[in-house]
Tab-separated table of C-alpha atoms and ligand atoms in Angstrom:
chain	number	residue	atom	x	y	z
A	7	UNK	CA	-12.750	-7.152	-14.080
A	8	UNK	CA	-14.918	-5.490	-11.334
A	9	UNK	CA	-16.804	-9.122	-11.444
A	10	UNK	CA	-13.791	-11.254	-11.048
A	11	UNK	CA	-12.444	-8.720	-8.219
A	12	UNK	CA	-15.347	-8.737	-6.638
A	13	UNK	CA	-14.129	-12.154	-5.078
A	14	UNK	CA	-11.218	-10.230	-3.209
A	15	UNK	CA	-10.287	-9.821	-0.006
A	16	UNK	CA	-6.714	-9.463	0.173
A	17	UNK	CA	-6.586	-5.889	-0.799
A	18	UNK	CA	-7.031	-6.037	-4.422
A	19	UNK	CA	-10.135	-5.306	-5.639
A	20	UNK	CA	-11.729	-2.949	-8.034
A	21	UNK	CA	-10.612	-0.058	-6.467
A	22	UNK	CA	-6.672	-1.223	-5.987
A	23	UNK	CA	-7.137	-1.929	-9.692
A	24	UNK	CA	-8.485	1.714	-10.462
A	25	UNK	CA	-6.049	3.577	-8.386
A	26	UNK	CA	-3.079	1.270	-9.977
A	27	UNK	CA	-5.247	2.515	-13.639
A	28	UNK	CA	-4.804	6.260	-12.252
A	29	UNK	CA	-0.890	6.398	-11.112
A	30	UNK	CA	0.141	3.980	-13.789
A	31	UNK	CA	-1.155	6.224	-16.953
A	32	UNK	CA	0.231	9.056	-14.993
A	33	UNK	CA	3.635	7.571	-14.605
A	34	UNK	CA	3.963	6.526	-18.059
A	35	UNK	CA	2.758	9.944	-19.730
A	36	UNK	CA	5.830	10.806	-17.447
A	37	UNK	CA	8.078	8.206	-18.721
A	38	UNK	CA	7.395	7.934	-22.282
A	39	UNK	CA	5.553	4.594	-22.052
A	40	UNK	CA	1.873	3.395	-23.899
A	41	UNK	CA	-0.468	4.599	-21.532
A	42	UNK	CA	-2.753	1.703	-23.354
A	43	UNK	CA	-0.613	-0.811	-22.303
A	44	UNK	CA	0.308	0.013	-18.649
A	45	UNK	CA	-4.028	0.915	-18.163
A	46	UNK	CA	-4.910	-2.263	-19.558
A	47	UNK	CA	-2.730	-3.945	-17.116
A	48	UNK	CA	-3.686	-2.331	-14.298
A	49	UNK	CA	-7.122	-3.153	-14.712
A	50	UNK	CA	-6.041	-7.321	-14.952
A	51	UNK	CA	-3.202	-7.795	-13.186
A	52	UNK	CA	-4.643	-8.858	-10.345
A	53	UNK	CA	-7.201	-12.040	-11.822
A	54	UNK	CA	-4.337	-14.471	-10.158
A	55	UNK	CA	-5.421	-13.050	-6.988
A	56	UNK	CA	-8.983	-14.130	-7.576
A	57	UNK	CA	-8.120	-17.237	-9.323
A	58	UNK	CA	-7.773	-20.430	-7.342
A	59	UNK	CA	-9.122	-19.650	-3.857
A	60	UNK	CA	-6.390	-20.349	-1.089
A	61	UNK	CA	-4.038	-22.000	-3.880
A	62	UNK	CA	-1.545	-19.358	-5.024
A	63	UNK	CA	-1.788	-19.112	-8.632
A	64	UNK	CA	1.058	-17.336	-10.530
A	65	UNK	CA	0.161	-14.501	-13.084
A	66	UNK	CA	1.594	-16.426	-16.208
A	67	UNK	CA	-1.687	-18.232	-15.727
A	68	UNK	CA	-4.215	-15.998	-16.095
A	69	UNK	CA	-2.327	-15.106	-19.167
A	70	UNK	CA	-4.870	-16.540	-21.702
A	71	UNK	CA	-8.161	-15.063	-19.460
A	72	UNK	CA	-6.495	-11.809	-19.482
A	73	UNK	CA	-6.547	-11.527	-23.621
A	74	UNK	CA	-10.106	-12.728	-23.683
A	75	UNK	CA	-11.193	-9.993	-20.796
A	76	UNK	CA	-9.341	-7.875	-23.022
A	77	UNK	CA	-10.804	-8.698	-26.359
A	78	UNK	CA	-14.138	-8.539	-24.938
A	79	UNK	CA	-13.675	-5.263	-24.135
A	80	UNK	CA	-12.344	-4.200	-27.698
A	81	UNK	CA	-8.684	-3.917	-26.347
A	82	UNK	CA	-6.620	-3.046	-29.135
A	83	UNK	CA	-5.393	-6.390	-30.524
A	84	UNK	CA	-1.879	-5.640	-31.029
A	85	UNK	CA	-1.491	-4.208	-27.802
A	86	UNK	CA	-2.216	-7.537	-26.070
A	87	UNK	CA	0.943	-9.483	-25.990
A	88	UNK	CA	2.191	-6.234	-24.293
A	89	UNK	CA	0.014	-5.856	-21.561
A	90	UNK	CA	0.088	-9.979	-21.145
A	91	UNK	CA	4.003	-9.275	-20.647
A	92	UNK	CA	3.381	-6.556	-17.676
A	93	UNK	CA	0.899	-8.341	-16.153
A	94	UNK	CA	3.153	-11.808	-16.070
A	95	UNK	CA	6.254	-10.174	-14.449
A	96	UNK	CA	4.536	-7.851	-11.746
A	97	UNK	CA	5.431	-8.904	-8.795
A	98	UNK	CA	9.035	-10.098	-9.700
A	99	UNK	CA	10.757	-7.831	-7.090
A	100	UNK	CA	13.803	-8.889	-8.997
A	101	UNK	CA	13.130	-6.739	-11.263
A	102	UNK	CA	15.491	-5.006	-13.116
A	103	UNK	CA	14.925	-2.069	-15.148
A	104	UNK	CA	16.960	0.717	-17.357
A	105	UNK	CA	19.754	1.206	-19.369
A	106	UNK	CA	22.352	-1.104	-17.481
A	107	UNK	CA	19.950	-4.010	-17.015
A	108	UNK	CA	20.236	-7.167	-18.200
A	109	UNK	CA	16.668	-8.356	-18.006
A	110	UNK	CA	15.258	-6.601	-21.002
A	111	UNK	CA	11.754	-5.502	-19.368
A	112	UNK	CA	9.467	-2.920	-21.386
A	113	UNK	CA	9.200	0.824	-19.355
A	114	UNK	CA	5.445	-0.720	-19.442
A	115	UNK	CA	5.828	-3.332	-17.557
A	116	UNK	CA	8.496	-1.282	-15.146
A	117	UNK	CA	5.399	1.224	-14.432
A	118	UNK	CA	2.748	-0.845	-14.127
A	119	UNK	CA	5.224	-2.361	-10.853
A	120	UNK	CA	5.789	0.816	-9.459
A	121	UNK	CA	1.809	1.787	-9.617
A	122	UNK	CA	0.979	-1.445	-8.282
A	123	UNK	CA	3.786	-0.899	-5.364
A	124	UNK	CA	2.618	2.879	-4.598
A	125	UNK	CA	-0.197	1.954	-3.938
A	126	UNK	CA	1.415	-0.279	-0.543
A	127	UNK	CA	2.653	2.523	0.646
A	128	UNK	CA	0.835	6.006	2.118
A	129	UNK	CA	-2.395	6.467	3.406
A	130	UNK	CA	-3.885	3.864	1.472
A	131	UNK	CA	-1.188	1.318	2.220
A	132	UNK	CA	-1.874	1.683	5.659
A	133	UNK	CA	-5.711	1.114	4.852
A	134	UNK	CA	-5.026	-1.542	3.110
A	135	UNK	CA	-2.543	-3.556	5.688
A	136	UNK	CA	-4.650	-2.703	8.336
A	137	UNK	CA	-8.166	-4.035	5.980
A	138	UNK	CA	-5.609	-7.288	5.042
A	139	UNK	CA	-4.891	-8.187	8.474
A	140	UNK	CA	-8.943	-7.740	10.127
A	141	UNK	CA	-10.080	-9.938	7.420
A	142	UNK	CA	-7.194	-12.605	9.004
A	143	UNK	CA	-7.820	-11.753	11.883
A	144	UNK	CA	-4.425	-10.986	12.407
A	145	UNK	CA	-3.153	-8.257	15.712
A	146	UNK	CA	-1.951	-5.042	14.935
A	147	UNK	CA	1.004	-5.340	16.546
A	148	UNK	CA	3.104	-7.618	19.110
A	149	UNK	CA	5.898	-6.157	20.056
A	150	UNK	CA	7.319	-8.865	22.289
A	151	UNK	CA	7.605	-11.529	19.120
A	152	UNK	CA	8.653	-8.123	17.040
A	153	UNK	CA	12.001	-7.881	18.565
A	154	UNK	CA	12.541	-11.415	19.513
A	155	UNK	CA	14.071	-11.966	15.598
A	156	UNK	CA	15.395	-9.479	13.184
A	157	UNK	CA	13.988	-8.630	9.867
A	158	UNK	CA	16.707	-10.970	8.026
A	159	UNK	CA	16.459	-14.022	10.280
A	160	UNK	CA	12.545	-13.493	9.636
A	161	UNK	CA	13.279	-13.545	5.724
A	162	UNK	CA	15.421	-16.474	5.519
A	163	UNK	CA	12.985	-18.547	8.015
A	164	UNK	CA	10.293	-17.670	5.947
A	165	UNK	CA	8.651	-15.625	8.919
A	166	UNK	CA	8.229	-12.524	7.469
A	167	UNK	CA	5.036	-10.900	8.280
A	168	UNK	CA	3.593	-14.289	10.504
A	169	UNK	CA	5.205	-13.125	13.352
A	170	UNK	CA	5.115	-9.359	15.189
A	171	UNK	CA	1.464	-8.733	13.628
A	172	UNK	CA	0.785	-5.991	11.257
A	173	UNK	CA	3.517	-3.919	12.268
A	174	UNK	CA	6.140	-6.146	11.223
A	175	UNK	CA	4.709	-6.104	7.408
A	176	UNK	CA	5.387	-2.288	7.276
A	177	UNK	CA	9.055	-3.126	8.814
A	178	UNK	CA	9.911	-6.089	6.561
A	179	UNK	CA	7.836	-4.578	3.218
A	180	UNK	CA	6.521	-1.597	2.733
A	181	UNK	CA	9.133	0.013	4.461
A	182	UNK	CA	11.557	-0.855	1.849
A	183	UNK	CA	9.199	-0.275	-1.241
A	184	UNK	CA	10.936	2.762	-2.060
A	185	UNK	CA	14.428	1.352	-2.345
A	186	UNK	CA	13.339	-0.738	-5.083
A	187	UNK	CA	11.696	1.623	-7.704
A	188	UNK	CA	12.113	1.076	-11.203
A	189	UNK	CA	11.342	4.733	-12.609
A	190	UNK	CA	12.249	8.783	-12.170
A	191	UNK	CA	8.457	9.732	-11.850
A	192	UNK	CA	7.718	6.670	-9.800
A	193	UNK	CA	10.409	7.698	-7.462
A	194	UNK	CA	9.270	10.960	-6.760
A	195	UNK	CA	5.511	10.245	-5.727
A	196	UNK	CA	7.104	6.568	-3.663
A	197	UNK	CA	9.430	9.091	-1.688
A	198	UNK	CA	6.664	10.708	-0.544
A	199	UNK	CA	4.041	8.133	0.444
A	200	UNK	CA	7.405	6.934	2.357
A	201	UNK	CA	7.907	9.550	4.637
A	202	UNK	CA	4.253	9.261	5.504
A	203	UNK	CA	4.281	6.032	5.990
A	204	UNK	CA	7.624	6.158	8.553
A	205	UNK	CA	6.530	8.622	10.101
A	206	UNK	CA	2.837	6.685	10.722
A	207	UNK	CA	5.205	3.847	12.001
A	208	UNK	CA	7.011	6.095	14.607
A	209	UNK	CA	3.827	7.855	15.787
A	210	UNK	CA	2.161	4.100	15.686
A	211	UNK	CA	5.194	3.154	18.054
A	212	UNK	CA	5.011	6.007	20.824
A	213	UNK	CA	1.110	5.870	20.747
A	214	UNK	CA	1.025	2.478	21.444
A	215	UNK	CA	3.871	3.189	24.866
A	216	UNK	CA	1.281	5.873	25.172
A	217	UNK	CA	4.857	7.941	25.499
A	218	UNK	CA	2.783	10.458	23.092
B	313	LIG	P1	1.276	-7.219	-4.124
B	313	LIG	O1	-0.085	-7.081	-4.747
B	313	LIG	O2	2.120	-6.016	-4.329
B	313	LIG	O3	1.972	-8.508	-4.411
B	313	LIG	P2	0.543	-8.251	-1.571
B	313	LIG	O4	-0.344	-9.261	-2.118
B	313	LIG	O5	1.732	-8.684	-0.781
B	313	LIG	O6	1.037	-7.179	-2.585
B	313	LIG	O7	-0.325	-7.301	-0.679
B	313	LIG	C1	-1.523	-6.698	-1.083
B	313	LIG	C2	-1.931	-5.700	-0.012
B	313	LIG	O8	-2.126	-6.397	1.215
B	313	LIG	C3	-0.850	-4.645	0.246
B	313	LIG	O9	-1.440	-3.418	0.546
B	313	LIG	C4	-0.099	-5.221	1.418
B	313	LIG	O10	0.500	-4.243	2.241
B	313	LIG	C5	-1.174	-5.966	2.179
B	313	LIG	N1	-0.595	-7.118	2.884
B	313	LIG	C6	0.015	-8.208	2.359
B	313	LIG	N2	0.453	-9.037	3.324
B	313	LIG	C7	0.115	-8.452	4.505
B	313	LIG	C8	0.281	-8.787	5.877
B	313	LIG	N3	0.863	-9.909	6.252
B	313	LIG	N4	-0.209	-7.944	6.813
B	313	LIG	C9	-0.820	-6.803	6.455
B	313	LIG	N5	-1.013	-6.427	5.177
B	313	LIG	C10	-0.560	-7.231	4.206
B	314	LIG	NI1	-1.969	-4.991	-7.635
C-alpha cells in the first residue's frame, strides 16, 4: 500500500492511511468491533484514489486488488470479505448506522468512516485542505464569490467547494463532519477536532480583515 499511495496527491497517502490505521483500531477497541478488520481497511481504502488517474474510480472496484494486497500480506483469509465490505461503502455519507437503521452496515465498516472522516477535521484537516488546494493551485479564500451563493444553492448547483476557495470546503464539509458520526467513541474525539477547527475558521476570518 505505501507503493500504490505513493501516487497521491489528493491528501491520501501513506500517512492518511496510517493515521486512519491508528484512530480506527482505537475506535473499535472502544466499540466492540475487529480491530483486524477496521486496520486492514484503513490501510486499503484508499487504492480507488490511486487507481485511474483523473477518472474517478469507485471503491467497489478495487475490491478484487484489495484481497490480493491483502493475501499477500498474510491477511487472515476469513477476514477478507469483511474488510472488502468497509472499504466498498466508505465514503457513502448516507450512511446509516445503529440499532434503528435500516441499512444493515457492520460497526467495522461504521468505524473505519468515522477514522477516515476525523482525520478531515483538526489540525491535520486543515493541513491537509490547505496541501489539497496548493497542489490545485486553488486560493485560500475569496470572500467576494463566498457570499455571493449560500452553502445549499452551492450543493444543488454542484458548486460546492469550486467557488469561495479553500475556505468554502471547511464551510460546506468539514464543518459539518461532526453532525454525521456514526459511533459514541468517534463522537467524542470528532467534537473536539471540531471546535478546533471553528474556531481556526473564525480566527482565519478576522486575520484575513486584519480586525485581529
Ligand atoms: P474523503 O477521503 O473523506 O472522501 P476527500 O477526497 O473529499 O475526502 O478529501 C480528502 C482530503 O482532501 C480531505 O482532507 C479534504 O478536506 C481535502 N479536500 C477535498 N476537497 C477539497 C477542496 N476542494 N479544497 C480543499 N481541500 C479539499
Ligand atoms: Ni481515507
Amino acid at each position: 500500500m505505501a507503493t500504490e499511495l505513493d501516487a497521491d496527491s489528493s491528501g491520501h497517502g501513506v500517512h492518511h492511511a496510517w493515521r486512519v490505521f491508528e484512530l480506527g483500531t482505537r475506535l473499535a477497541d472502544a466499540e466492540g468491533a475487529d480491530p483486524a478488520v477496521v486496520g486492514g481497511a484503513a490501510l486499503t481504502h484508499d487504492l480507488h484514489r490511486v487507481r485511474g488517474g483523473e477518472e474517478y474510480v469507485h471503491p467497489e472496484e478495487t475490491l478484487d486488488a484489495v484481497r490480493e494486497i491483502l493475501e499477500d500480506a498474510g491477511f487472515p483469509e476469513e477476514k477478507i470479505p469483511a474488510v472488502q465490505h468497509c472499504v466498498a461503502v466508505h465514503e457513502d455519507y448516507g450512511f446509516d448506522y445503529g440499532p434503528d437503521s435500516d441499512a444493515a452496515e457492520t460497526v467495522e465498516a461504521a468505524v473505519l468512516q468515522d477514522a477516515d472522516n476525523l482525520d478531515a477535521i483538526g489540525a491535520v484537516g486543515v493541513a491537509r485542505a490547505f496541501t489539497f488546494a496548493g497542489a490545485r493551485g486553488n486560493p485560500a479564500w475569496m470572500p467576494e464569490r463566498d457570499g455571493d451563493v449560500d452553502r445549499d444553492t452551492r450543493l444543488v448547483d454542484g458548486l460546492v467547494d469550486a467557488e469561495g476557495g479553500t475556505l468554502s470546503h471547511f464551510e460546506d464539509k468539514l464543518l459539518h463532519l461532526c453532525e454525521d458520526v456514526n459511533t459514541e467513541a468517534g463522537r467524542e474525539l470528532a467534537e473536539e477536532r471540531h471546535a478546533f477547527l471553528a474556531e481556526f475558521v473564525e480566527r482565519f476570518r478576522r486575520e484575513w480583515f486584519a480586525e485581529a
